[in-house]
């Protein structure tokens, strides 16, 4: 199916995707233990999408990502650079809380990956921030440590979406390591300029034959005006 272009289509697509996630039982342990499925929330037309690791206890109870202490820090740091939480879309690698906040298992990440890729294709952000190791490894498809890649924006094609990816420390890690808060703040300061750049386009493969002309690229359809923001899907 073609990716939606109007705000209404994006919203309808996210609502349908969230309903599928809420019925998901692909990870039996997570499905049995969860209170809610934390699909994601924010502006369906956001230019910026944030990807954390997995819901914690507060998020599991409320059904909303990043509402606990890490979320409060994230909101404060975003506010410092003039970004309101309701202007962005926030989701996680996993949509269900791992028991006792253990690390996500590889098969759980694999099961939940499709929801993230579909969310990206529906929201169509220009910039994605991966928060912490799990989101960064998943979105970069590379085991590099977050310390090695944080704060360096790169153009990445993730599923059907081409975005500027900015890996960042996870705010929960920053809560426990004051030195990391400064690094997270420093890296987040790059966001306003990144958001000003035009949306990245997928790399065009070289022409197979001929005179060196690049194959024509489809013109992006005009953006509709953003409707009222939907908080929670
Ligand atoms: N940590 C995360 O990675 N995600 C949340 O939603 C909350 C805390």
Coordinates of C-alpha atoms and ligand atoms in Angstrom, one line a residue:
X1 CA 0.0 0.0 0.0
X2 CA 1.2 3.5 -0.8
X3 CA 2.3 5.5 2.2
X4 CA -0.4 8.1 3.3
X5 CA 0.1 11.7 2.4
X6 CA -2.7 13.6 4.1
X7 CA -2.8 14.2 7.8
X8 CA -6.1 12.4 8.0
X9 CA -4.6 9.3 6.4
X10 CA -1.6 9.3 8.7
X11 CA -3.9 9.6 11.7
X12 CA -6.1 6.8 10.5
X13 CA -3.1 4.6 9.7
X14 CA -1.6 5.2 13.2
X15 CA -5.0 4.4 14.9
X16 CA -5.2 1.2 13.0
X17 CA -1.6 0.3 13.7
X18 CA -2.1 1.0 17.4
X19 CA -5.1 -1.3 17.5
X20 CA -3.1 -4.1 16.0
X21 CA -0.3 -3.5 18.6
X22 CA -2.8 -3.6 21.4
X23 CA -4.0 -7.1 20.3
X24 CA -0.4 -8.3 19.7
X25 CA 0.6 -11.5 21.6
X26 CA 3.8 -12.4 19.8
X27 CA 5.9 -12.1 22.9
X28 CA 3.9 -14.3 25.4
X29 CA 5.8 -13.3 28.5
X30 CA 5.4 -9.6 27.7
X31 CA 1.7 -10.0 26.7
X32 CA 1.0 -11.8 30.0
X33 CA 2.7 -9.3 32.2
X34 CA 1.7 -6.0 30.7
X35 CA -1.0 -3.6 31.9
X36 CA -1.2 -1.7 28.7
X37 CA 0.5 -1.7 25.3
X38 CA 2.5 1.6 25.0
X39 CA 2.2 2.3 21.3
X40 CA 3.5 5.8 21.2
X41 CA 2.1 9.3 21.3
X42 CA 2.5 12.8 20.1
X43 CA 2.0 14.7 16.8
X44 CA 1.3 12.3 13.9
X45 CA 2.7 15.0 11.5
X46 CA 5.9 15.5 13.6
X47 CA 9.2 16.3 11.9
X48 CA 10.9 14.7 14.9
X49 CA 10.4 11.2 16.1
X50 CA 12.1 9.9 19.3
X51 CA 12.7 6.2 19.9
X52 CA 13.4 4.9 23.4
X53 CA 13.9 1.4 24.7
X54 CA 10.8 0.0 26.3
X55 CA 8.1 1.1 28.7
X56 CA 8.9 1.2 32.4
X57 CA 6.4 0.8 35.2
X58 CA 4.9 4.3 34.9
X59 CA 4.5 3.9 31.2
X60 CA 3.0 0.5 31.5
X61 CA 0.4 1.9 33.9
X62 CA -0.5 4.9 31.9
X63 CA -0.1 3.6 28.4
X64 CA 2.1 6.6 27.4
X65 CA 5.9 6.5 26.7
X66 CA 8.3 8.5 28.8
X67 CA 6.0 9.7 31.6
X68 CA 8.4 8.7 34.4
X69 CA 11.6 10.4 35.7
X70 CA 13.4 9.8 32.4
X71 CA 10.5 11.3 30.5
X72 CA 10.5 14.4 32.7
X73 CA 14.2 14.9 32.1
X74 CA 13.6 14.4 28.4
X75 CA 10.8 17.0 28.4
X76 CA 13.0 19.5 30.2
X77 CA 15.9 19.1 27.8
X78 CA 13.6 19.4 24.8
X79 CA 12.1 22.6 26.3
X80 CA 15.6 24.1 26.6
X81 CA 15.9 23.9 22.8
X82 CA 12.4 25.2 22.3
X83 CA 10.8 21.9 21.4
X84 CA 7.5 21.0 23.1
X85 CA 6.8 17.3 23.8
X86 CA 3.5 17.5 22.0
X87 CA 5.3 18.6 18.8
X88 CA 7.2 15.4 18.5
X89 CA 6.2 11.7 18.2
X90 CA 7.6 9.4 20.8
X91 CA 7.7 5.6 20.7
X92 CA 10.0 2.7 21.8
X93 CA 11.8 -0.3 20.5
X94 CA 9.3 -2.4 22.5
X95 CA 5.7 -1.6 23.1
X96 CA 5.3 -3.8 26.2
X97 CA 7.2 -3.5 29.5
X98 CA 9.8 -6.2 30.0
X99 CA 9.3 -7.7 33.5
X100 CA 11.5 -6.0 36.1
X101 CA 12.7 -3.7 33.4
X102 CA 15.1 -6.3 32.1
X103 CA 16.7 -5.7 28.7
X104 CA 14.7 -6.4 25.6
X105 CA 15.4 -9.8 24.2
X106 CA 16.5 -10.2 20.5
X107 CA 13.3 -12.0 19.5
X108 CA 11.2 -9.3 21.3
X109 CA 13.0 -6.6 19.3
X110 CA 12.4 -8.6 16.2
X111 CA 8.7 -9.1 16.9
X112 CA 8.1 -5.4 17.6
X113 CA 10.3 -4.0 14.8
X114 CA 7.4 -3.9 12.2
X115 CA 5.4 -1.5 14.4
X116 CA 8.3 0.9 14.5
X117 CA 8.9 0.7 10.8
X118 CA 5.2 1.3 10.1
X119 CA 5.1 4.2 12.5
X120 CA 8.0 5.8 10.8
X121 CA 6.4 5.3 7.4
X122 CA 3.2 6.9 8.7
X123 CA 4.6 9.9 10.6
X124 CA 7.3 10.5 8.0
X125 CA 9.7 12.5 10.3
X126 CA 12.7 14.4 8.9
X127 CA 14.8 13.6 12.0
X128 CA 14.8 10.5 14.3
X129 CA 16.6 10.4 17.6
X130 CA 17.4 7.0 18.9
X131 CA 17.7 7.1 22.7
X132 CA 20.2 4.7 24.1
X133 CA 21.9 1.5 22.9
X134 CA 18.9 -0.6 21.9
X135 CA 17.2 1.9 19.7
X136 CA 20.5 3.0 18.2
X137 CA 21.6 -0.5 17.4
X138 CA 18.2 -1.4 15.9
X139 CA 18.0 1.8 13.7
X140 CA 21.6 1.7 12.6
X141 CA 21.6 -2.1 12.1
X142 CA 25.1 -2.0 13.7
X143 CA 26.4 -3.1 17.1
X144 CA 28.4 0.1 17.6
X145 CA 28.2 1.4 21.1
X146 CA 26.1 4.5 21.8
X147 CA 29.3 6.2 23.2
X148 CA 31.0 5.8 19.8
X149 CA 28.1 7.2 17.7
X150 CA 26.2 9.7 19.9
X151 CA 25.7 13.2 18.6
X152 CA 26.6 12.4 15.1
X153 CA 23.8 12.8 12.6
X154 CA 23.7 10.5 9.6
X155 CA 21.2 9.9 6.8
X156 CA 19.8 6.5 7.0
X157 CA 17.1 4.6 5.2
X158 CA 15.1 2.6 7.7
X159 CA 12.4 0.4 6.2
X160 CA 10.7 2.7 3.6
X161 CA 11.8 5.9 5.4
X162 CA 14.9 8.0 4.8
X163 CA 15.7 10.2 7.7
X164 CA 18.5 12.1 9.5
X165 CA 19.3 9.8 12.5
X166 CA 20.8 11.4 15.6
X167 CA 21.8 8.8 18.2
X168 CA 21.6 10.1 21.8
X169 CA 22.3 8.8 25.3
X170 CA 19.1 7.5 26.9
X171 CA 17.8 10.0 29.4
X172 CA 17.5 7.2 32.0
X173 CA 21.2 6.7 31.8
X174 CA 21.7 10.4 32.1
X175 CA 19.7 10.4 35.3
X176 CA 22.2 8.2 36.9
X177 CA 25.3 9.8 35.4
X178 CA 25.4 13.6 35.8
X179 CA 28.2 13.8 33.2
X180 CA 25.9 12.2 30.6
X181 CA 23.3 14.9 31.1
X182 CA 25.7 17.5 29.8
X183 CA 26.5 15.3 26.8
X184 CA 22.9 14.7 26.1
X185 CA 22.2 18.4 26.3
X186 CA 25.1 19.1 24.0
X187 CA 23.9 16.6 21.5
X188 CA 20.3 17.7 21.7
X189 CA 21.5 21.3 20.9
X190 CA 22.1 20.0 17.3
X191 CA 18.5 19.3 16.8
X192 CA 17.1 22.7 15.8
X193 CA 19.6 23.1 13.0
X194 CA 19.0 19.5 11.8
X195 CA 15.2 20.2 11.7
X196 CA 15.8 23.2 9.5
X197 CA 17.5 21.1 6.8
X198 CA 15.4 19.7 4.0
X199 CA 14.0 16.2 4.4
X200 CA 16.7 13.8 3.2
X201 CA 16.1 11.8 0.1
X202 CA 17.0 8.1 -0.5
X203 CA 20.3 7.5 -2.3
X204 CA 19.5 7.2 -6.0
X205 CA 21.2 4.2 -7.6
X206 CA 23.4 5.2 -10.5
X207 CA 21.8 4.8 -14.0
X208 CA 22.4 1.4 -15.5
X209 CA 23.2 2.7 -19.0
X210 CA 23.1 6.0 -21.0
X211 CA 24.4 9.5 -20.7
X212 CA 24.9 9.9 -17.0
X213 CA 21.5 11.4 -16.3
X214 CA 20.1 10.4 -13.0
X215 CA 16.7 8.7 -13.1
X216 CA 13.9 11.2 -12.3
X217 CA 12.7 11.3 -8.7
X218 CA 9.0 11.7 -7.9
X219 CA 8.1 15.1 -6.6
X220 CA 6.9 15.0 -3.0
X221 CA 3.2 15.9 -2.7
X222 CA 2.5 19.1 -0.9
X223 CA 2.0 18.8 2.8
X224 CA -1.5 19.4 4.2
X225 CA -1.9 21.8 7.1
X226 CA -1.5 20.0 10.4
X227 CA -4.8 19.3 12.0
X228 CA -5.4 19.4 15.7
X229 CA -2.9 17.2 17.4
X230 CA -3.7 13.8 18.6
X231 CA -2.2 12.9 21.9
X232 CA -2.5 9.2 22.2
X233 CA -3.0 6.4 19.9
Ligands
LIG1 N1 12.4 4.4 29.0 C1 12.2 4.2 27.7 O1 13.0 3.8 27.0 N2 11.0 4.3 27.2 C2 10.0 4.8 28.0 O2 8.9 4.9 27.4 C3 10.2 5.1 29.3 C4 11.4 4.9 29.8

